[in-house]
Each structure stands twice: as C-alpha cells, then as structure tokens.
Short mmCIF file of C-alpha atoms in Angstrom, two decimals:
data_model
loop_
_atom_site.label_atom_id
_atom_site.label_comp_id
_atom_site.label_asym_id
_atom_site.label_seq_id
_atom_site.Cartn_x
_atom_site.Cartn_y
_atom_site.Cartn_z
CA UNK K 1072 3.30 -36.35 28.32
CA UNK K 1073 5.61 -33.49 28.77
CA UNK K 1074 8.19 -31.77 26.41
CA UNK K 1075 11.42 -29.82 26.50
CA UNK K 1076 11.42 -26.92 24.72
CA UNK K 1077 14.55 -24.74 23.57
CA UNK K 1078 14.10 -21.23 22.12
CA UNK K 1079 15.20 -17.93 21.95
CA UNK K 1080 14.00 -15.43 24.32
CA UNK K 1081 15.13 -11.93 24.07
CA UNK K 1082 18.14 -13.24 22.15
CA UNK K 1083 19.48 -15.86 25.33
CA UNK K 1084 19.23 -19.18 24.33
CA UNK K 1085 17.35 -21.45 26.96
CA UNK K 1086 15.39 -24.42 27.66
CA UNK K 1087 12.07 -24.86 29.42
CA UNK K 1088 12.13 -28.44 30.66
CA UNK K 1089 9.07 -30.53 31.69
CA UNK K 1090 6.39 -28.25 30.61
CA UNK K 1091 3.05 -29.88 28.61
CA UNK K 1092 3.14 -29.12 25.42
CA UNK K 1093 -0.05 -27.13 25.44
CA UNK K 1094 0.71 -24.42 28.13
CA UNK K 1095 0.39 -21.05 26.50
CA UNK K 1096 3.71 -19.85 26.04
CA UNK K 1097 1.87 -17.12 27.59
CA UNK K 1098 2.23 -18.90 30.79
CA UNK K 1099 5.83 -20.33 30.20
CA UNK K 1100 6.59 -16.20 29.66
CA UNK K 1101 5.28 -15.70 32.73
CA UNK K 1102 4.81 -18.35 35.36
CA UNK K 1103 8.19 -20.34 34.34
CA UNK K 1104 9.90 -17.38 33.86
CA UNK K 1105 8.72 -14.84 35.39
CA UNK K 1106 9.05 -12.42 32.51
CA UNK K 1107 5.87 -10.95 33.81
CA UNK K 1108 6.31 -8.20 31.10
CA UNK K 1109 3.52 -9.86 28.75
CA UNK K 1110 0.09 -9.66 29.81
CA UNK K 1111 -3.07 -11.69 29.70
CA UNK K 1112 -6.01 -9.48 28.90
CA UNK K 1113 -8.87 -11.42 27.94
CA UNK K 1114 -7.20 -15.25 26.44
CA UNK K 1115 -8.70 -15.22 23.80
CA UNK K 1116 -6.94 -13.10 21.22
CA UNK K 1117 -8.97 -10.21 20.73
CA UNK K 1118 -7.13 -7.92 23.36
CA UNK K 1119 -3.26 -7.86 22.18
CA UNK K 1120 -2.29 -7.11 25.47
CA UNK K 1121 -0.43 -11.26 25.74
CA UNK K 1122 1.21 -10.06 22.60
CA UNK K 1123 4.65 -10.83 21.96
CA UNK K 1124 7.09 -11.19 18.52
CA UNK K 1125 7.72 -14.43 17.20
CA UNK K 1126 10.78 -14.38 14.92
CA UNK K 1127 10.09 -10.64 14.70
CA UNK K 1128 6.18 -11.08 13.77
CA UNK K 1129 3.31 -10.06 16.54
CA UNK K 1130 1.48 -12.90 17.80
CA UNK K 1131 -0.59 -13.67 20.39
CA UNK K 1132 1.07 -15.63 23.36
CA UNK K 1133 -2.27 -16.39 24.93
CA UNK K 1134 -2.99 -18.79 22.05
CA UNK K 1135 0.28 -20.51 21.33
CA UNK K 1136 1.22 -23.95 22.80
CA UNK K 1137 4.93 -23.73 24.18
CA UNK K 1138 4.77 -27.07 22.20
CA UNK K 1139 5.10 -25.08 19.04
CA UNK K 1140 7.98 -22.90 19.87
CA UNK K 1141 10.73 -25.02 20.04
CA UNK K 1142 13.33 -23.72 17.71
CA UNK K 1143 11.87 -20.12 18.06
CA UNK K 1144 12.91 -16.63 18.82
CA UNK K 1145 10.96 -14.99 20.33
CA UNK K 1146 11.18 -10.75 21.82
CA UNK K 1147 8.92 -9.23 25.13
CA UNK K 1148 8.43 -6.37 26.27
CA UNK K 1149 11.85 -6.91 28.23
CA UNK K 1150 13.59 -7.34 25.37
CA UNK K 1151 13.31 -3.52 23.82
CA UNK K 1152 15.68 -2.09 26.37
CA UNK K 1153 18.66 -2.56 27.06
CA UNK K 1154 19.25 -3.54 30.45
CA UNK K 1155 17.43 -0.88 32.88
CA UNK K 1156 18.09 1.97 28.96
CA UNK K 1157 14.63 2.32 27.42
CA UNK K 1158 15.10 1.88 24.28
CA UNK K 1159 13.54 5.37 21.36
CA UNK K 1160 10.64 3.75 21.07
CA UNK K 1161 9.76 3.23 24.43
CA UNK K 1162 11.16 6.35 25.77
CA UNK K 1163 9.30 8.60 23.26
CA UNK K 1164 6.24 6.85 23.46
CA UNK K 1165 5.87 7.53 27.16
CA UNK K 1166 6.83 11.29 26.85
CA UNK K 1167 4.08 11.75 24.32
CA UNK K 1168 1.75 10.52 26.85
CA UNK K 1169 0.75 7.10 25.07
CA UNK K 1170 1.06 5.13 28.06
CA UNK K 1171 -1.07 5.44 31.38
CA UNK K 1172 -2.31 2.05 33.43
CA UNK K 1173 0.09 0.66 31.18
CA UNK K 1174 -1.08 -2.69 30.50
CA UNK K 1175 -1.87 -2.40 26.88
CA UNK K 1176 1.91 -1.00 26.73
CA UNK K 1177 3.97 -3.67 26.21
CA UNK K 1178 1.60 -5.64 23.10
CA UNK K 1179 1.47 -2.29 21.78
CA UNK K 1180 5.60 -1.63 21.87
CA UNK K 1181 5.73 -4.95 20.60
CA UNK K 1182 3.53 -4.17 17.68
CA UNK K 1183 5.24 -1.38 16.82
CA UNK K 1184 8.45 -2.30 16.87
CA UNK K 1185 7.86 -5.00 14.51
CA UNK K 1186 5.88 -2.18 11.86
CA UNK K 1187 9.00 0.00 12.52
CA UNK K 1188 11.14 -2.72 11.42
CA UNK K 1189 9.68 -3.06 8.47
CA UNK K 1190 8.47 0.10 7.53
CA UNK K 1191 10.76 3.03 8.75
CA UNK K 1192 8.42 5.60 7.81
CA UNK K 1193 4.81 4.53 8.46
CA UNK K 1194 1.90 6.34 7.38
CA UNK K 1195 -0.84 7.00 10.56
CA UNK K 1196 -3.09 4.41 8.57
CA UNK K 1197 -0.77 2.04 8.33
CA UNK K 1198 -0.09 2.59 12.37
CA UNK K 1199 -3.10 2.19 13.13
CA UNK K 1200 -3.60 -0.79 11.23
CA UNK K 1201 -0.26 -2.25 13.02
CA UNK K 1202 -2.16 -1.77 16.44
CA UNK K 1203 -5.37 -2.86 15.53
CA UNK K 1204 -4.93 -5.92 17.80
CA UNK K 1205 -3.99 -4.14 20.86
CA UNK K 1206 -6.88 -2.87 22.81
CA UNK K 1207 -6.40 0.24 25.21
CA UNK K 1208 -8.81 1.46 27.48
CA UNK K 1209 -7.37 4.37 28.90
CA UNK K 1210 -5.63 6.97 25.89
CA UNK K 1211 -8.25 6.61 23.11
CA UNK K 1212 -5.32 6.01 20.94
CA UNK K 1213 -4.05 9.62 19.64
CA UNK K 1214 -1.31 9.42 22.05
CA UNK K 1215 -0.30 6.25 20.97
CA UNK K 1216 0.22 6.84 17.47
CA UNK K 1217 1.50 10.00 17.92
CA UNK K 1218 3.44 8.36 20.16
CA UNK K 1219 4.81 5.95 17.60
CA UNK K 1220 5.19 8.55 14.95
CA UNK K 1221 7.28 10.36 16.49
CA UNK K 1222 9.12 8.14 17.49
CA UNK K 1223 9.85 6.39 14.06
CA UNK K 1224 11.06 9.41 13.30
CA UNK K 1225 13.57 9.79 16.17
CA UNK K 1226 14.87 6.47 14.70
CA UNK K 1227 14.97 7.58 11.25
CA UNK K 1228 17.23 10.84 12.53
CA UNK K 1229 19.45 8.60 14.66
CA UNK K 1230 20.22 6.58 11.56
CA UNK K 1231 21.09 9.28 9.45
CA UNK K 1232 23.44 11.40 11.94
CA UNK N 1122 -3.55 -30.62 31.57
CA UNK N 1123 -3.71 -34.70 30.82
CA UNK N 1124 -3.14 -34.65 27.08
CA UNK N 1125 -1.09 -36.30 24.60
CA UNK N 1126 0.30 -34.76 21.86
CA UNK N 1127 1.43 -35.71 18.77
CA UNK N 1128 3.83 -33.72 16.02
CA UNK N 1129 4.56 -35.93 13.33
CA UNK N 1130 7.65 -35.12 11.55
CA UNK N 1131 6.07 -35.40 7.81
CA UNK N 1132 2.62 -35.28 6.13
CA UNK N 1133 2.66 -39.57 5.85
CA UNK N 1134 3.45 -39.38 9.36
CA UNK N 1135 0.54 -37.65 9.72
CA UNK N 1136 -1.68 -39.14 7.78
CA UNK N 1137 -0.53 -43.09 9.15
CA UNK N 1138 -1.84 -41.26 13.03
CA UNK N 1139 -4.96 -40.20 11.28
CA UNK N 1140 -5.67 -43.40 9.99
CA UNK N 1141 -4.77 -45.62 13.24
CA UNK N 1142 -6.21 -43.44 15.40
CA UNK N 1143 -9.58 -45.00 16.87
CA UNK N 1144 -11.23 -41.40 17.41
CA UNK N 1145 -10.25 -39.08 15.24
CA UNK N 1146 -7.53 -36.49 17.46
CA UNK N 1147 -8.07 -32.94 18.09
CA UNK N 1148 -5.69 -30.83 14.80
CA UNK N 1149 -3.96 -27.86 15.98
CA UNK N 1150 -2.50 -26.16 12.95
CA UNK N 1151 -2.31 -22.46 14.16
CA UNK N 1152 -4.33 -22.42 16.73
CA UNK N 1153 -6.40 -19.10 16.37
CA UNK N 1154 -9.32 -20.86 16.82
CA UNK N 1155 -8.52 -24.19 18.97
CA UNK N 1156 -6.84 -21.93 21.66
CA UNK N 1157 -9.61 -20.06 22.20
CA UNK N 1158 -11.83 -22.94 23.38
CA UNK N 1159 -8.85 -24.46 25.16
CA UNK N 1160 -8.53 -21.27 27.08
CA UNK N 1161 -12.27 -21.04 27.62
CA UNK N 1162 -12.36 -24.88 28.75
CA UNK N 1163 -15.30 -25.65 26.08
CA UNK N 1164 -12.84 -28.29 25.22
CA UNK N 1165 -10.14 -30.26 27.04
CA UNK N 1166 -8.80 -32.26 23.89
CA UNK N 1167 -6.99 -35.67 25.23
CA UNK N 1168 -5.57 -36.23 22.12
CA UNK N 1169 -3.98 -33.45 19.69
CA UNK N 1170 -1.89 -34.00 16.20
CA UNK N 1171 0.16 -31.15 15.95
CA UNK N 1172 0.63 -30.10 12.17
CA UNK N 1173 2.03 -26.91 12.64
CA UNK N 1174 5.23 -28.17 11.89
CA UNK N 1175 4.33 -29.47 8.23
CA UNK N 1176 6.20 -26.89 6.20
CA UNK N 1177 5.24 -28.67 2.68
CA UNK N 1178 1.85 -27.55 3.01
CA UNK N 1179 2.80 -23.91 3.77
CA UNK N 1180 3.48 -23.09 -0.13
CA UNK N 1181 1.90 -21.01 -2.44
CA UNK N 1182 2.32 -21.64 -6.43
CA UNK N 1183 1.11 -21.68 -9.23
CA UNK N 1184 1.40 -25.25 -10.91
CA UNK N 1185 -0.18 -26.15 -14.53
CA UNK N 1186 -1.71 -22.63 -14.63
CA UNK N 1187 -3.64 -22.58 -11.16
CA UNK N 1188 -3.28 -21.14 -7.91
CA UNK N 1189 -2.04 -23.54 -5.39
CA UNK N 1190 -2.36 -22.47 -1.86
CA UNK N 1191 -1.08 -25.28 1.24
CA UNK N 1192 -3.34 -25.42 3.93
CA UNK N 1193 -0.98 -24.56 6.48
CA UNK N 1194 -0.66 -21.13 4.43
CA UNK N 1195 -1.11 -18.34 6.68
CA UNK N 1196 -3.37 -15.30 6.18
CA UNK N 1197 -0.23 -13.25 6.82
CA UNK N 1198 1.66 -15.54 4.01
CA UNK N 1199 -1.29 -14.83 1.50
CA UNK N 1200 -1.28 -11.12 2.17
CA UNK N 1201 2.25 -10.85 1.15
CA UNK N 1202 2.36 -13.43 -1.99
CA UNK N 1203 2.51 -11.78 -5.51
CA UNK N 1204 0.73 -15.02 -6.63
CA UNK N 1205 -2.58 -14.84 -4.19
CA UNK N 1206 -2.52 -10.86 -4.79
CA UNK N 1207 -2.50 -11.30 -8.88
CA UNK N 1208 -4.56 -14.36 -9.29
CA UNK N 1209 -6.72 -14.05 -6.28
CA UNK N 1210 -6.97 -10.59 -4.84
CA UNK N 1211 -10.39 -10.87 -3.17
CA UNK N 1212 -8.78 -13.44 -0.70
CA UNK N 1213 -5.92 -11.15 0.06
CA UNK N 1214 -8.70 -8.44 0.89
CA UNK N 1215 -10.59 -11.41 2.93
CA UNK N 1216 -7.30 -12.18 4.78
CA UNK N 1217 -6.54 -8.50 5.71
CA UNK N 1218 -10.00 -9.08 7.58
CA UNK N 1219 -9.41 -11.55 9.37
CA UNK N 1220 -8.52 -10.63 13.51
CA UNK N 1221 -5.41 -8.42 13.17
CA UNK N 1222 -1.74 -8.92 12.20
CA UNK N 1223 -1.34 -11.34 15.67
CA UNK N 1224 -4.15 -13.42 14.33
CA UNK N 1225 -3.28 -13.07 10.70
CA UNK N 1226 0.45 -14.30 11.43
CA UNK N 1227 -0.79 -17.66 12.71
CA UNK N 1228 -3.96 -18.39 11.46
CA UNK N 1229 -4.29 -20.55 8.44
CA UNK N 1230 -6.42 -21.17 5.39
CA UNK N 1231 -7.35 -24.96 5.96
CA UNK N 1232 -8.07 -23.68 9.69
CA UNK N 1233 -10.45 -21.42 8.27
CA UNK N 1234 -12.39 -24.02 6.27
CA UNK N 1235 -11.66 -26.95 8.78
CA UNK N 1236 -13.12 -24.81 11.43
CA UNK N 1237 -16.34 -24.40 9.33
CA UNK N 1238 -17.89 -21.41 10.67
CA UNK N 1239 -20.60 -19.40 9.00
CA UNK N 1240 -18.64 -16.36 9.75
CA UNK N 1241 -15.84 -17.82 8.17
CA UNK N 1242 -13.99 -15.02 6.16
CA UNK N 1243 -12.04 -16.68 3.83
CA UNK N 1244 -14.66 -19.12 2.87
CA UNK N 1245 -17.17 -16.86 0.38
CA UNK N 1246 -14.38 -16.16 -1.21
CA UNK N 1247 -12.95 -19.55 -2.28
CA UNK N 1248 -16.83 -20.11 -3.31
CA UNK N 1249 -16.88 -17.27 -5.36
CA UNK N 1250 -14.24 -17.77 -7.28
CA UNK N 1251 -14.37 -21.32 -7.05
CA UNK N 1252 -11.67 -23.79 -5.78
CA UNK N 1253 -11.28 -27.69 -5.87
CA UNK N 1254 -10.19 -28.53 -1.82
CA UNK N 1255 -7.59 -31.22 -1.58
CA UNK N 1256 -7.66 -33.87 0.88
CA UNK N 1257 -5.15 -36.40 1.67
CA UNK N 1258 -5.22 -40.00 3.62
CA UNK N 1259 -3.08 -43.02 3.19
CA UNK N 1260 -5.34 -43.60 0.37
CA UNK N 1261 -4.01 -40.68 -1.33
CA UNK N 1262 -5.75 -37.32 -2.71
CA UNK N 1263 -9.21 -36.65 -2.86
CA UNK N 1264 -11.11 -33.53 -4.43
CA UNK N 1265 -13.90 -31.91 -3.39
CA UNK N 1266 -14.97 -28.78 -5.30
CA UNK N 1267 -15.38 -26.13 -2.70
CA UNK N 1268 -19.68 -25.85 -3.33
CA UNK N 1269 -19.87 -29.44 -2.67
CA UNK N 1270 -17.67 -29.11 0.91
CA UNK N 1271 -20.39 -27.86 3.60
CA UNK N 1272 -23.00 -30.83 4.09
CA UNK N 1273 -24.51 -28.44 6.42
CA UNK N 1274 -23.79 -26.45 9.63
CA UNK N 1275 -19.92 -26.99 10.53
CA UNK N 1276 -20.11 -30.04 8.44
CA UNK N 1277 -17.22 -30.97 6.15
CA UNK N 1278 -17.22 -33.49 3.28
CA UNK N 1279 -14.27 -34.63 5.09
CA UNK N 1280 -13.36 -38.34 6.68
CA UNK N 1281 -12.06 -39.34 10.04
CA UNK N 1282 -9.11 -39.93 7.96
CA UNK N 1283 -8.47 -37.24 5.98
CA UNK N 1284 -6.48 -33.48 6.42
CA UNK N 1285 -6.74 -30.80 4.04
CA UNK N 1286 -3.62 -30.52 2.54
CA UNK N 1287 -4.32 -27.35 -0.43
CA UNK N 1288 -6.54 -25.31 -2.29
CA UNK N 1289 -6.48 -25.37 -5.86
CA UNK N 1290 -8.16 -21.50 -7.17
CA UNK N 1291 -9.98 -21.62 -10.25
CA UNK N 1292 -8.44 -18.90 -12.07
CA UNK N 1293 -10.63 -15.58 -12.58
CA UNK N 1294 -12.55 -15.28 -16.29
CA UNK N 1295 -10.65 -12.54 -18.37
CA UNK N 1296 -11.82 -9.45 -17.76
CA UNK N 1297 -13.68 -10.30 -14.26
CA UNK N 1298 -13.88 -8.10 -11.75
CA UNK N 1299 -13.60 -10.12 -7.99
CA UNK N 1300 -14.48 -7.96 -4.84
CA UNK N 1301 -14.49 -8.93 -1.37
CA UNK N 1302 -16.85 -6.83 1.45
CA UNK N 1303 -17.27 -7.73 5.13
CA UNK N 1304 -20.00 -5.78 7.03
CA UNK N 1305 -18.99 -5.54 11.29
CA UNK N 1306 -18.62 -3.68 13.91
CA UNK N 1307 -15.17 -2.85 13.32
CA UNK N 1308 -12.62 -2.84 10.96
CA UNK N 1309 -10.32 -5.40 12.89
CA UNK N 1310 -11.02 -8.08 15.72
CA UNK N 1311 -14.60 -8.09 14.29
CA UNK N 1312 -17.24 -11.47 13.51
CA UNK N 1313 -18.57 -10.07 10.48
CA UNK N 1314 -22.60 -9.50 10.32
CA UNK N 1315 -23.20 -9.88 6.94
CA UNK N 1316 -19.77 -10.93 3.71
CA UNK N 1317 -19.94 -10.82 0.25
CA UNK N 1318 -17.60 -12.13 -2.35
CA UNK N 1319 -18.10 -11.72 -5.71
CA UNK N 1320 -16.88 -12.52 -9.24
CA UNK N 1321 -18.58 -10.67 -12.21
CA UNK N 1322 -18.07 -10.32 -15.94
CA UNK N 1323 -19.66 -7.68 -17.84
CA UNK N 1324 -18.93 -7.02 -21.93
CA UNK N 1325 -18.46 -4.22 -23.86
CA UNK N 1326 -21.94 -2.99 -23.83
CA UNK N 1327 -22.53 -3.31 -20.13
CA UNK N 1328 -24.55 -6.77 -19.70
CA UNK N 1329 -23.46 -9.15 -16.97
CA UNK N 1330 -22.54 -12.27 -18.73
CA UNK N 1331 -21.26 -14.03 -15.75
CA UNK N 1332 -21.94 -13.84 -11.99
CA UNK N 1333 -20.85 -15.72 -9.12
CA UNK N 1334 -21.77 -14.89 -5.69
CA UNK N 1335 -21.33 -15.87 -2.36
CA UNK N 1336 -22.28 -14.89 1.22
CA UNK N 1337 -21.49 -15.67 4.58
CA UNK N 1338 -22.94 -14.92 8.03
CA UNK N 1339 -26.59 -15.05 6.54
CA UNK N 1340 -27.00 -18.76 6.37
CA UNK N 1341 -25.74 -22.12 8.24
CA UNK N 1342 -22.87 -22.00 5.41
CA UNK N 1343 -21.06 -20.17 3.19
CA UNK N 1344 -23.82 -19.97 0.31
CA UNK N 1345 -23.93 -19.54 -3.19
CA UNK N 1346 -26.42 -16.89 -4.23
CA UNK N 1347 -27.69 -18.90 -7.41
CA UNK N 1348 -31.14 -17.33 -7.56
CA UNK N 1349 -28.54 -13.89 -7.76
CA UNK N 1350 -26.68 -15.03 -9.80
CA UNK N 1351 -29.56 -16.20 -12.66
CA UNK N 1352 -31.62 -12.83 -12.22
CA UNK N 1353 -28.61 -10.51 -13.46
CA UNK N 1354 -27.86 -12.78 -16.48
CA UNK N 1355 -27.92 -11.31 -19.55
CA UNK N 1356 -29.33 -8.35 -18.35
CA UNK N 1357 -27.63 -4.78 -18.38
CA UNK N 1358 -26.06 -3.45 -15.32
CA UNK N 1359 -28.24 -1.11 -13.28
CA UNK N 1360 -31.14 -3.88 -14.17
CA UNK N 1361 -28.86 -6.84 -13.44
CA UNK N 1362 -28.05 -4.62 -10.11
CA UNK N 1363 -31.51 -4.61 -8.89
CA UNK N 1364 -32.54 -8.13 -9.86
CA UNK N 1365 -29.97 -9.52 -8.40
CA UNK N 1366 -30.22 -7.42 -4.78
CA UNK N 1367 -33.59 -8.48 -4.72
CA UNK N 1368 -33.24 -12.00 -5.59
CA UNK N 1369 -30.57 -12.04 -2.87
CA UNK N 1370 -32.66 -10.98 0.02
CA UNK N 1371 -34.91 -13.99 -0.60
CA UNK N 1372 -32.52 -16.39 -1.10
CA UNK N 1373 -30.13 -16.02 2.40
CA UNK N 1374 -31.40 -17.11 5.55
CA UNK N 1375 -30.21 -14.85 8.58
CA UNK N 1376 -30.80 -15.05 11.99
CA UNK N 1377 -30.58 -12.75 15.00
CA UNK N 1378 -27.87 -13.12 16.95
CA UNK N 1379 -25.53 -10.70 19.01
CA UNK N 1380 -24.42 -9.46 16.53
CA UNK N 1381 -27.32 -8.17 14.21
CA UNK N 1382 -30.20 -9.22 13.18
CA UNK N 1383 -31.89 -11.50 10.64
CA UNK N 1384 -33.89 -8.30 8.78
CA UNK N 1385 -30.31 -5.94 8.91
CA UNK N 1386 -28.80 -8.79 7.55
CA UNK N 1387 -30.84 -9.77 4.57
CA UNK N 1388 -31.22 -6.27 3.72
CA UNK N 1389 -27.51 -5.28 3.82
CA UNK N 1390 -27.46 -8.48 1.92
CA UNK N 1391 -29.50 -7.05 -1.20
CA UNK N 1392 -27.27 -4.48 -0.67
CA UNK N 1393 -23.83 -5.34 -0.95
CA UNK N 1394 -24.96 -8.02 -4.23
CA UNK N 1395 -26.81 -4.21 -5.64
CA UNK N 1396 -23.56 -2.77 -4.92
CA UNK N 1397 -20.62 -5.30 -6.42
CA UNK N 1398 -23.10 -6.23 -9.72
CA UNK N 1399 -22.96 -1.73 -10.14
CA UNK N 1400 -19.09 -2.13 -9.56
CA UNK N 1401 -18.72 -4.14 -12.63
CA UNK N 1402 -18.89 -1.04 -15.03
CA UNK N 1403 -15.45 -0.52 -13.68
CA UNK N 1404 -14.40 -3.08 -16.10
CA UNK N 1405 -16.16 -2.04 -19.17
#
C-alpha cells in the first residue's frame, strides 16, 4: 500500500511518488534520489553517520519511515553549500583537518550546523555533546571540534563585519 | 516490504483501529526503537498504526497542580520545557541520557514505557517520583499508577485496545531532593549497566523522613527498592546511607550480560542508593 510523499529537501519542494511508507527516508535520500550525500553506517542509530536535519533538528534518517515526512523540511549534507561554494563551516572544518575517509563528515556538518544555529558561540562541552551521535573512526575527534570552533567563530566575525 | 499502514488523522481515529483490529497492529510513534528491529529484520510488521502524527498528545502542562506530559512528548521536548525542568528535573537529566540529540529529537516518553525494557531510562524515574499512566480506548481513560504497570518482563498492564495517551507526575514533597544517575560505558549512545532514580526528604536535623527509590538494568523491570527505602527511615543520614546501600544489594536481581555483570551490578547498586541517600544533606 504505497504513499506519495511531498517535502522539502534542501529548500526545493518535491514529491516522492509510489514509495511504501516504511522505506527509510534514508533510502528515499539516497536510492530515489540519489542524494548519496547521507550515509548508512550501521542502521541502527548509534553511528550518526545517516544523519540528516529535520526542520533544522538532527535525526537519524536510517530510522525514519518516508511515511512520516510528508509535510517536512528536511537539509543534507548537499544542502550546506551553495552550489559547487562550500559553505564556513564546511570549508574550515576541512582546513583544520577534521575530515579524512570522510564518511562521518556529512552527520557531523549536519550536527553542527544545527548547534551553530542555535548557539553562536558554543562551549567545547557543549560541542561535543552536539556530536555525541556521530561516530568517527579516523580523527579521534580534536580536529573536529576544533574544527567546529573555529569555525563558529568565522561565522560570528562574518556577522559582525 | 508488504505492509499496510495506517495514520489516523485523530486520537478516536486511533483508538476505533485499535479496537476493530483483530490482532493488535504494530505502533510506530517515533520509531527509535521499532526501526531498529525493522532494519535488523527481527520483525517484518504487516500491520502498523502510525501515531506520529497525533499532535494532542505531544503537550506538556501542568493542569490542577500536576505535571502532565503526552505520550508522544519527545525527550528533546522534555529537555527544553520549563515545566518538566521545575517540577521534574530528574527526567530531564534521564532524557539528556537517552542516545544523543538524533535519538532524543524523535524518541518519545510513551515509547519508552511501551517499549518496556529493563534498560529503559526514563522509566526509574517516573517510579521514583511516582506517576499515574493514562490509557485511552473507546471505552475512555484508564489509570494505572506507574508501580502497578510492569506485570513482569516487557509486560504492560496494557489491553489490545488501549494506547498510552499521558503521564500524570506526582509532584515532588517540599523540600525533596530528586537525582537521576545512569552507570555505562559512555556518556551518550550507551545501554546503561546499572540506573538509579531517587527522591529523598531529609529534615532539619538530618534524618531521612522519606525515600523513594528506583532502579533499572538490575532486575526484569524497573524496580522499586522498598527494602531501601524502609532501612533509611527515620534514621540519620550517614546511617540511613549505609542501611539503605546494603539493603539495596539484596534486594535487585542482576544478571550478566554484555554489558556487565550481575556482582558489578549489585554492587554499583549499593552504591549509587549509598551515594543519593548522602546527597540529601544538600537540602538540609
């Protein structure tokens, strides 16, 4: 018994048509779409590496039936640029070295985006309690919150010039 | 995947499936949990009711002097609600336990309790402090204090019929002190080995005159500590501390799983109830 579903994604307005309700919209992201940015890590939402924002809040795309997003908006890792322009956030963190296989990359931009949008100035605590979802393997994590510091801060300069 | 899904447009809607279903459907409220066994096929659900959608039991308030918390209220929603964090403040720590932010911005309270695991995070809390759990049919409300709910291992005094719809808090005594500790592996995306919650009173000259304590992970259910509780009664606090701790490693029944065993566990047990029974002089 299959569903339409219209939502937001990466603020364009479309419709998935046909799909069962309970496909992960992890799947719609990427097999429907191709908007292979997301990942699947482990499907079972301990990982964060499926993670995408759901009207601006981190959630796990591995565990969400496409069923339940009709009406959504919802923001990948393809939404933080701007076309082929990384956007601060992205650009800084790969500079300070938080990104190398790169797979944890995009939960963890996602993640971080949505603690920069609400908190402009985050403590390290409070970024690493904003990425506690998102597993990496590879950095150990100091690069990535560096990573994230500095680039918060980047932000806050750009709005104050 | 052959299955039908159902997302009724209101909570009558809801309840009128419930009641004509022949077996009782699979819920899917957030999904933190369902998904998972989805994902790892332990389950292929024919039939799901979709509640998600239910908005009217997403509120929190506080109605005739209690805290009332929907079901469908997210552990993200009771982090950030004045009401939960002055009236209830161990089950904000709880919920700040729970996964991390991508778990705690979909996972509910009633799929907490619904879900019925030992581990449960949320659940020693609403014993501790006490709670009455609304359920609703097409025969209307029915409540079940929250020490009568677990009939046994992942056993709900729940009907075919019937959703939880809210969770009514028993307010805290004045002057209580409520604390919240979860024991794992990690401070996020961790099962816990061994939780606590507690609600204490102690008066002016430092004797506990009221206790409640509950545990989870060291028993089939989320258990009252009763034998605790009497033992530190009346006595003063680094007594009550001791009687209780010991009192509380005979009383929980752990076992050794992957994550810990049954002797770490009923020792960290004694413990944590030693510990939050000494953190009542905060209060004095």
């Amino acid at each position: 018994m299959n569903v339409d579903v219209i939502f937001h994604l990466n603020g364009r307005r479309l419709t998935v048509d046909d799909v069962s309700p309970m496909q992960r919209l992890l799947d719609t992201l990427r097999e429907e779409l191709r908007f292979t940015g997301t990942k699947e890590g482990c499907g079972e939402g301990e990982c964060g590496a499926c993670t995408v924002l759901l009207d601006g809040v981190p959630v796990n795309s591995c565990l969400i039936p496409i069923g339940q997003i009709d009406g959504a908006s919802i923001t990948t890792v393809e939404g933080l640029s701007e076309g082929r322009e990384l956007s601060t956030l992205q650009r800084v963190f790969v500079e300070e070295g938080g990104a190398q296989c790169g797979i944890c990359t995009p939960g963890i931009l996602l993640a971080a985006r949505a603690l920069l949008d609400e908190q402009s100035d985050p403590s390290r605590d409070a970024i690493r309690e904003a990425i506690a979802g998102n597993l990496c393997r590879c950095t150990g994590y100091q690069r990535i919150v560096e990573g994230i510091e500095k680039a918060a801060a980047e932000e806050r300069a750009a709005k104050e010039a | 995947m052959n299955v039908v899904v159902t997302r009724p447009p209101s909570l009558p809607k809801a309840l009128e499936h419930l009641a004509e279903a022949e077996d009782r459907p699979t819920i899917i409220a957030g999904g933190t949990d369902l998904m998972v066994l989805v994902n790892a096929r332990a389950i292929a659900p024919e039939a799901v009711l979709d509640i998600h959608g239910l908005n009217v039991l997403r509120g929190i308030r506080v109605q005739g002097g209690r805290l009332h918390i929907g079901a469908l209220a997210s552990y993200r929603d009771i982090i950030g609600s004045e009401h939960v964090q002055s009236l209830a403040p161990a089950l904000v720590e709880a919920s700040r336990t729970v996964g991390a932010v991508q778990i705690q911005a979909r996972g509910t309270l009633g799929g907490n309790v619904a879900n019925a695991s030992p581990a449960g995070d949320t659940l020693p809390v609403l014993a501790a402090q006490g709670c009455d759990v609304v359920l609703a049919s097409t025969n209307g409300e029915r409540r079940v204090r929250f020490d009568d709910l677990f009939l046994g291992y992942r056993r709900l005094d729940m009907r075919p019929d019937e959703l939880i719809v809210r969770f009514e808090m028993d307010l805290l005594p004045e002057g209580a002190v409520s604390g919240f500790r979860k024991v794992g592996t990690r401070l996020a995306q961790a099962i816990s080995k061994v939780m606590l919650a507690g609600v204490g009173v102690v008066d002016a000259g430092g004797t506990v005159t009221s206790l409640r304590l509950a545990v989870g992970s060291v028993a089939p259910v989320p258990l009252r500590l009763h034998a605790a509780e009497t033992a530190a009664l009346g006595k003063p606090l680094a007594e009550a501390a001791e009687a209780a701790g010991e009192a509380a490693r005979e009383e929980v029944t752990p076992i050794d799983d992957v994550r810990s065993t049954a002797d770490y566990r009923r020792e960290v047990t004694g413990r944590l109830v030693a510990r939050f029974v000494r953190s009542l002089a905060r209060s004095i």
